[in-house]
PDB file of C-alpha atoms in Angstrom:
ATOM      1  CA  UNK K   1     -25.077  10.120 -48.182  1.00  0.00           C
ATOM      2  CA  UNK K   2     -23.175   9.769 -44.909  1.00  0.00           C
ATOM      3  CA  UNK K   3     -22.276   6.174 -44.098  1.00  0.00           C
ATOM      4  CA  UNK K   4     -20.833   6.777 -40.635  1.00  0.00           C
ATOM      5  CA  UNK K   5     -22.471   9.137 -38.206  1.00  0.00           C
ATOM      6  CA  UNK K   6     -19.359  10.581 -36.565  1.00  0.00           C
ATOM      7  CA  UNK K   7     -21.388  12.663 -34.134  1.00  0.00           C
ATOM      8  CA  UNK K   8     -23.077   9.518 -32.804  1.00  0.00           C
ATOM      9  CA  UNK K   9     -19.721   7.694 -32.602  1.00  0.00           C
ATOM     10  CA  UNK K  10     -18.110  10.631 -30.807  1.00  0.00           C
ATOM     11  CA  UNK K  11     -21.003  10.868 -28.337  1.00  0.00           C
ATOM     12  CA  UNK K  12     -20.899   7.123 -27.702  1.00  0.00           C
ATOM     13  CA  UNK K  13     -17.173   7.241 -26.962  1.00  0.00           C
ATOM     14  CA  UNK K  14     -17.411  10.302 -24.734  1.00  0.00           C
ATOM     15  CA  UNK K  15     -20.697   9.527 -22.979  1.00  0.00           C
ATOM     16  CA  UNK K  16     -20.015   5.851 -22.351  1.00  0.00           C
ATOM     17  CA  UNK K  17     -16.548   6.642 -21.000  1.00  0.00           C
ATOM     18  CA  UNK K  18     -14.991   4.128 -23.392  1.00  0.00           C
ATOM     19  CA  UNK K  19     -11.927   6.357 -23.586  1.00  0.00           C
ATOM     20  CA  UNK K  20     -11.372   5.949 -19.829  1.00  0.00           C
ATOM     21  CA  UNK K  21      -8.980   3.151 -18.741  1.00  0.00           C
ATOM     22  CA  UNK K  22     -11.378   2.334 -15.873  1.00  0.00           C
ATOM     23  CA  UNK K  23     -14.044   1.442 -18.433  1.00  0.00           C
ATOM     24  CA  UNK K  24     -11.643  -1.010 -20.072  1.00  0.00           C
ATOM     25  CA  UNK K  25     -10.725  -2.459 -16.687  1.00  0.00           C
ATOM     26  CA  UNK K  26     -14.391  -3.191 -16.015  1.00  0.00           C
ATOM     27  CA  UNK K  27     -15.033  -4.411 -19.546  1.00  0.00           C
ATOM     28  CA  UNK K  28     -12.137  -6.882 -19.544  1.00  0.00           C
ATOM     29  CA  UNK K  29     -13.020  -8.043 -16.036  1.00  0.00           C
ATOM     30  CA  UNK K  30     -16.230  -9.460 -17.467  1.00  0.00           C
ATOM     31  CA  UNK K  31     -14.341 -11.898 -19.693  1.00  0.00           C
ATOM     32  CA  UNK K  32     -10.894 -12.725 -18.298  1.00  0.00           C
ATOM     33  CA  UNK K  33     -12.145 -14.439 -15.090  1.00  0.00           C
ATOM     34  CA  UNK K  34     -14.389 -16.726 -17.130  1.00  0.00           C
ATOM     35  CA  UNK K  35     -11.566 -17.501 -19.571  1.00  0.00           C
ATOM     36  CA  UNK K  36      -9.319 -18.356 -16.646  1.00  0.00           C
ATOM     37  CA  UNK K  37     -12.064 -20.515 -15.136  1.00  0.00           C
ATOM     38  CA  UNK K  38     -12.597 -22.387 -18.416  1.00  0.00           C
ATOM     39  CA  UNK K  39      -8.887 -23.091 -18.625  1.00  0.00           C
ATOM     40  CA  UNK K  40      -8.532 -24.469 -15.074  1.00  0.00           C
ATOM     41  CA  UNK K  41     -11.944 -25.899 -14.203  1.00  0.00           C
ATOM     42  CA  UNK K  42     -12.019 -29.565 -13.310  1.00  0.00           C
ATOM     43  CA  UNK K  43     -14.076 -30.821 -16.257  1.00  0.00           C
ATOM     44  CA  UNK K  44     -15.459 -33.859 -14.400  1.00  0.00           C
ATOM     45  CA  UNK K  45     -17.038 -31.511 -11.785  1.00  0.00           C
ATOM     46  CA  UNK K  46     -17.862 -28.683 -14.173  1.00  0.00           C
ATOM     47  CA  UNK K  47     -21.631 -28.711 -13.635  1.00  0.00           C
ATOM     48  CA  UNK K  48     -21.330 -28.719  -9.837  1.00  0.00           C
ATOM     49  CA  UNK K  49     -18.708 -25.953  -9.830  1.00  0.00           C
ATOM     50  CA  UNK K  50     -20.668 -23.888 -12.358  1.00  0.00           C
ATOM     51  CA  UNK K  51     -23.833 -24.219 -10.264  1.00  0.00           C
ATOM     52  CA  UNK K  52     -21.860 -23.008  -7.244  1.00  0.00           C
ATOM     53  CA  UNK K  53     -20.592 -20.001  -9.220  1.00  0.00           C
ATOM     54  CA  UNK K  54     -23.953 -19.137 -10.722  1.00  0.00           C
ATOM     55  CA  UNK K  55     -25.455 -19.208  -7.241  1.00  0.00           C
ATOM     56  CA  UNK K  56     -22.715 -16.769  -6.196  1.00  0.00           C
ATOM     57  CA  UNK K  57     -23.420 -14.545  -9.226  1.00  0.00           C
ATOM     58  CA  UNK K  58     -27.147 -14.405  -8.441  1.00  0.00           C
ATOM     59  CA  UNK K  59     -26.482 -13.757  -4.759  1.00  0.00           C
ATOM     60  CA  UNK K  60     -23.823 -11.085  -5.422  1.00  0.00           C
ATOM     61  CA  UNK K  61     -26.057  -9.284  -7.925  1.00  0.00           C
ATOM     62  CA  UNK K  62     -29.073  -9.397  -5.609  1.00  0.00           C
ATOM     63  CA  UNK K  63     -27.092  -8.164  -2.592  1.00  0.00           C
ATOM     64  CA  UNK K  64     -25.416  -5.465  -4.694  1.00  0.00           C
ATOM     65  CA  UNK K  65     -28.848  -4.272  -5.820  1.00  0.00           C
ATOM     66  CA  UNK K  66     -30.022  -4.136  -2.215  1.00  0.00           C
ATOM     67  CA  UNK K  67     -26.908  -2.289  -1.074  1.00  0.00           C
ATOM     68  CA  UNK K  68     -27.118   0.325  -3.800  1.00  0.00           C
ATOM     69  CA  UNK K  69     -30.895   0.673  -3.488  1.00  0.00           C
ATOM     70  CA  UNK K  70     -30.707   1.261   0.275  1.00  0.00           C
ATOM     71  CA  UNK K  71     -27.819   3.703  -0.042  1.00  0.00           C
ATOM     72  CA  UNK K  72     -25.094   1.599   1.571  1.00  0.00           C
ATOM     73  CA  UNK K  73     -22.752   2.211  -1.376  1.00  0.00           C
ATOM     74  CA  UNK K  74     -22.803   3.483  -4.938  1.00  0.00           C
ATOM     75  CA  UNK K  75     -20.715   3.260  -8.078  1.00  0.00           C
ATOM     76  CA  UNK K  76     -19.776   6.696  -9.452  1.00  0.00           C
ATOM     77  CA  UNK K  77     -18.112   5.043 -12.451  1.00  0.00           C
ATOM     78  CA  UNK K  78     -19.440   1.931 -14.178  1.00  0.00           C
ATOM     79  CA  UNK K  79     -19.773   0.332 -17.590  1.00  0.00           C
ATOM     80  CA  UNK K  80     -23.354   1.399 -18.124  1.00  0.00           C
ATOM     81  CA  UNK K  81     -24.957   4.181 -16.149  1.00  0.00           C
ATOM     82  CA  UNK K  82     -28.422   2.648 -16.556  1.00  0.00           C
ATOM     83  CA  UNK K  83     -27.388  -0.292 -14.358  1.00  0.00           C
ATOM     84  CA  UNK K  84     -26.851   0.619 -10.722  1.00  0.00           C
ATOM     85  CA  UNK K  85     -24.687  -2.395  -9.766  1.00  0.00           C
ATOM     86  CA  UNK K  86     -21.142  -3.309 -10.680  1.00  0.00           C
ATOM     87  CA  UNK K  87     -21.989  -6.252 -12.942  1.00  0.00           C
ATOM     88  CA  UNK K  88     -18.412  -7.268 -13.808  1.00  0.00           C
ATOM     89  CA  UNK K  89     -17.735  -7.933 -10.132  1.00  0.00           C
ATOM     90  CA  UNK K  90     -21.128  -9.554  -9.491  1.00  0.00           C
ATOM     91  CA  UNK K  91     -21.176 -11.817 -12.524  1.00  0.00           C
ATOM     92  CA  UNK K  92     -17.516 -12.594 -13.162  1.00  0.00           C
ATOM     93  CA  UNK K  93     -14.843 -11.655 -10.626  1.00  0.00           C
ATOM     94  CA  UNK K  94     -16.584 -12.757  -7.418  1.00  0.00           C
ATOM     95  CA  UNK K  95     -18.229 -15.958  -8.740  1.00  0.00           C
ATOM     96  CA  UNK K  96     -15.071 -17.149 -10.476  1.00  0.00           C
ATOM     97  CA  UNK K  97     -12.959 -16.435  -7.406  1.00  0.00           C
ATOM     98  CA  UNK K  98     -15.272 -18.526  -5.235  1.00  0.00           C
ATOM     99  CA  UNK K  99     -15.641 -21.281  -7.858  1.00  0.00           C
ATOM    100  CA  UNK K 100     -11.870 -21.687  -7.881  1.00  0.00           C
ATOM    101  CA  UNK K 101     -11.858 -21.727  -4.090  1.00  0.00           C
ATOM    102  CA  UNK K 102     -14.613 -24.352  -4.099  1.00  0.00           C
ATOM    103  CA  UNK K 103     -12.755 -26.474  -6.641  1.00  0.00           C
ATOM    104  CA  UNK K 104      -9.333 -26.377  -5.007  1.00  0.00           C
ATOM    105  CA  UNK K 105     -10.319 -26.851  -1.357  1.00  0.00           C
ATOM    106  CA  UNK K 106     -11.329 -30.329  -0.303  1.00  0.00           C
ATOM    107  CA  UNK K 107     -11.723 -29.822   3.454  1.00  0.00           C
ATOM    108  CA  UNK K 108     -13.744 -27.395   5.512  1.00  0.00           C
ATOM    109  CA  UNK K 109     -10.594 -26.075   7.142  1.00  0.00           C
ATOM    110  CA  UNK K 110      -8.948 -25.219   3.823  1.00  0.00           C
ATOM    111  CA  UNK K 111     -12.206 -23.726   2.523  1.00  0.00           C
ATOM    112  CA  UNK K 112     -12.639 -21.479   5.572  1.00  0.00           C
ATOM    113  CA  UNK K 113      -9.008 -20.326   5.376  1.00  0.00           C
ATOM    114  CA  UNK K 114      -9.415 -19.674   1.639  1.00  0.00           C
ATOM    115  CA  UNK K 115     -12.689 -17.829   2.291  1.00  0.00           C
ATOM    116  CA  UNK K 116     -11.017 -15.556   4.821  1.00  0.00           C
ATOM    117  CA  UNK K 117      -8.179 -14.832   2.372  1.00  0.00           C
ATOM    118  CA  UNK K 118     -10.606 -14.218  -0.520  1.00  0.00           C
ATOM    119  CA  UNK K 119     -12.776 -11.954   1.639  1.00  0.00           C
ATOM    120  CA  UNK K 120      -9.683 -10.029   2.732  1.00  0.00           C
ATOM    121  CA  UNK K 121      -8.526  -9.561  -0.872  1.00  0.00           C
ATOM    122  CA  UNK K 122     -11.956  -8.348  -2.000  1.00  0.00           C
ATOM    123  CA  UNK K 123     -12.571  -6.150   1.052  1.00  0.00           C
ATOM    124  CA  UNK K 124      -9.153  -4.740   1.904  1.00  0.00           C
ATOM    125  CA  UNK K 125      -7.440  -4.642  -1.505  1.00  0.00           C
ATOM    126  CA  UNK K 126     -10.063  -4.340  -4.267  1.00  0.00           C
ATOM    127  CA  UNK K 127     -12.508  -2.084  -2.408  1.00  0.00           C
ATOM    128  CA  UNK K 128      -9.835   0.497  -1.427  1.00  0.00           C
ATOM    129  CA  UNK K 129      -8.478   0.353  -4.980  1.00  0.00           C
ATOM    130  CA  UNK K 130     -11.956   1.042  -6.372  1.00  0.00           C
ATOM    131  CA  UNK K 131     -12.376   3.884  -3.863  1.00  0.00           C
ATOM    132  CA  UNK K 132      -9.070   5.367  -4.990  1.00  0.00           C
ATOM    133  CA  UNK K 133     -10.111   5.093  -8.659  1.00  0.00           C
ATOM    134  CA  UNK K 134     -13.474   6.748  -7.857  1.00  0.00           C
ATOM    135  CA  UNK K 135     -15.348   3.628  -8.931  1.00  0.00           C
ATOM    136  CA  UNK K 136     -16.899   2.955  -5.509  1.00  0.00           C
ATOM    137  CA  UNK K 137     -18.379   5.217  -2.873  1.00  0.00           C
ATOM    138  CA  UNK K 138     -19.030   3.669   0.538  1.00  0.00           C
ATOM    139  CA  UNK K 139     -21.826   5.571   2.256  1.00  0.00           C
ATOM    140  CA  UNK K 140     -23.111   3.438   5.140  1.00  0.00           C
ATOM    141  CA  UNK K 141     -20.774   0.504   4.680  1.00  0.00           C
ATOM    142  CA  UNK K 142     -17.224  -0.457   5.611  1.00  0.00           C
ATOM    143  CA  UNK K 143     -14.489  -2.813   4.468  1.00  0.00           C
ATOM    144  CA  UNK K 144     -14.907  -4.770   7.691  1.00  0.00           C
ATOM    145  CA  UNK K 145     -18.613  -5.340   6.977  1.00  0.00           C
ATOM    146  CA  UNK K 146     -17.692  -6.537   3.485  1.00  0.00           C
ATOM    147  CA  UNK K 147     -15.052  -8.874   4.910  1.00  0.00           C
ATOM    148  CA  UNK K 148     -17.457 -10.543   7.328  1.00  0.00           C
ATOM    149  CA  UNK K 149     -20.231 -10.651   4.703  1.00  0.00           C
ATOM    150  CA  UNK K 150     -18.014 -12.362   2.104  1.00  0.00           C
ATOM    151  CA  UNK K 151     -16.749 -14.861   4.674  1.00  0.00           C
ATOM    152  CA  UNK K 152     -20.221 -15.674   5.994  1.00  0.00           C
ATOM    153  CA  UNK K 153     -21.683 -15.975   2.491  1.00  0.00           C
ATOM    154  CA  UNK K 154     -18.883 -18.310   1.394  1.00  0.00           C
ATOM    155  CA  UNK K 155     -19.377 -20.630   4.355  1.00  0.00           C
ATOM    156  CA  UNK K 156     -23.167 -20.529   3.974  1.00  0.00           C
ATOM    157  CA  UNK K 157     -22.964 -21.292   0.254  1.00  0.00           C
ATOM    158  CA  UNK K 158     -20.603 -24.229   0.755  1.00  0.00           C
ATOM    159  CA  UNK K 159     -22.861 -25.556   3.514  1.00  0.00           C
ATOM    160  CA  UNK K 160     -25.857 -25.329   1.182  1.00  0.00           C
ATOM    161  CA  UNK K 161     -23.995 -27.148  -1.576  1.00  0.00           C
ATOM    162  CA  UNK K 162     -22.761 -29.758   0.890  1.00  0.00           C
ATOM    163  CA  UNK K 163     -26.384 -30.585   1.781  1.00  0.00           C
ATOM    164  CA  UNK K 164     -27.472 -30.512  -1.868  1.00  0.00           C
ATOM    165  CA  UNK K 165     -24.723 -32.980  -2.786  1.00  0.00           C
ATOM    166  CA  UNK K 166     -25.628 -35.170   0.188  1.00  0.00           C
ATOM    167  CA  UNK K 167     -29.301 -35.218  -0.878  1.00  0.00           C
ATOM    168  CA  UNK K 168     -28.303 -35.934  -4.475  1.00  0.00           C
ATOM    169  CA  UNK K 169     -26.391 -39.072  -3.458  1.00  0.00           C
ATOM    170  CA  UNK K 170     -29.378 -40.377  -1.443  1.00  0.00           C
ATOM    171  CA  UNK K 171     -31.671 -40.453  -4.491  1.00  0.00           C
TER     172      UNK K 171
END
């Protein structure tokens, strides 16, 4: 009686790319941003900041689905080949980055400056890095489009949350 099916284990390791350092980069990027967030989040505003981040996660996932579905970009290497988006970025890296920005900026000016810096880091550092590592393929998209999209989405999201908070205080 065979307790461990080595053929299955071998196939899982080889077929899921678990032996590839890029797989581990994506896998750890699911958890470390949230651990960082938990460590630094302002506990008195946790629900508000979490709502902001979850809105970002939903928006990033939805827009990533649209972009991949309409052939704007694709992910040649990902954690799970059955999922067409890059979930670690959509559900951890991007939301946590913008939650921290939301938490640490108290004025519109500082938020806009932080949004431009965050958009630049995501668009002009992470995207080229992912291209170089063959984890991203831009088809009908550019880093500049990403930069303006991230900036516009950040400002729009903060505006939405500004009005939600304003309405909440009037009740």
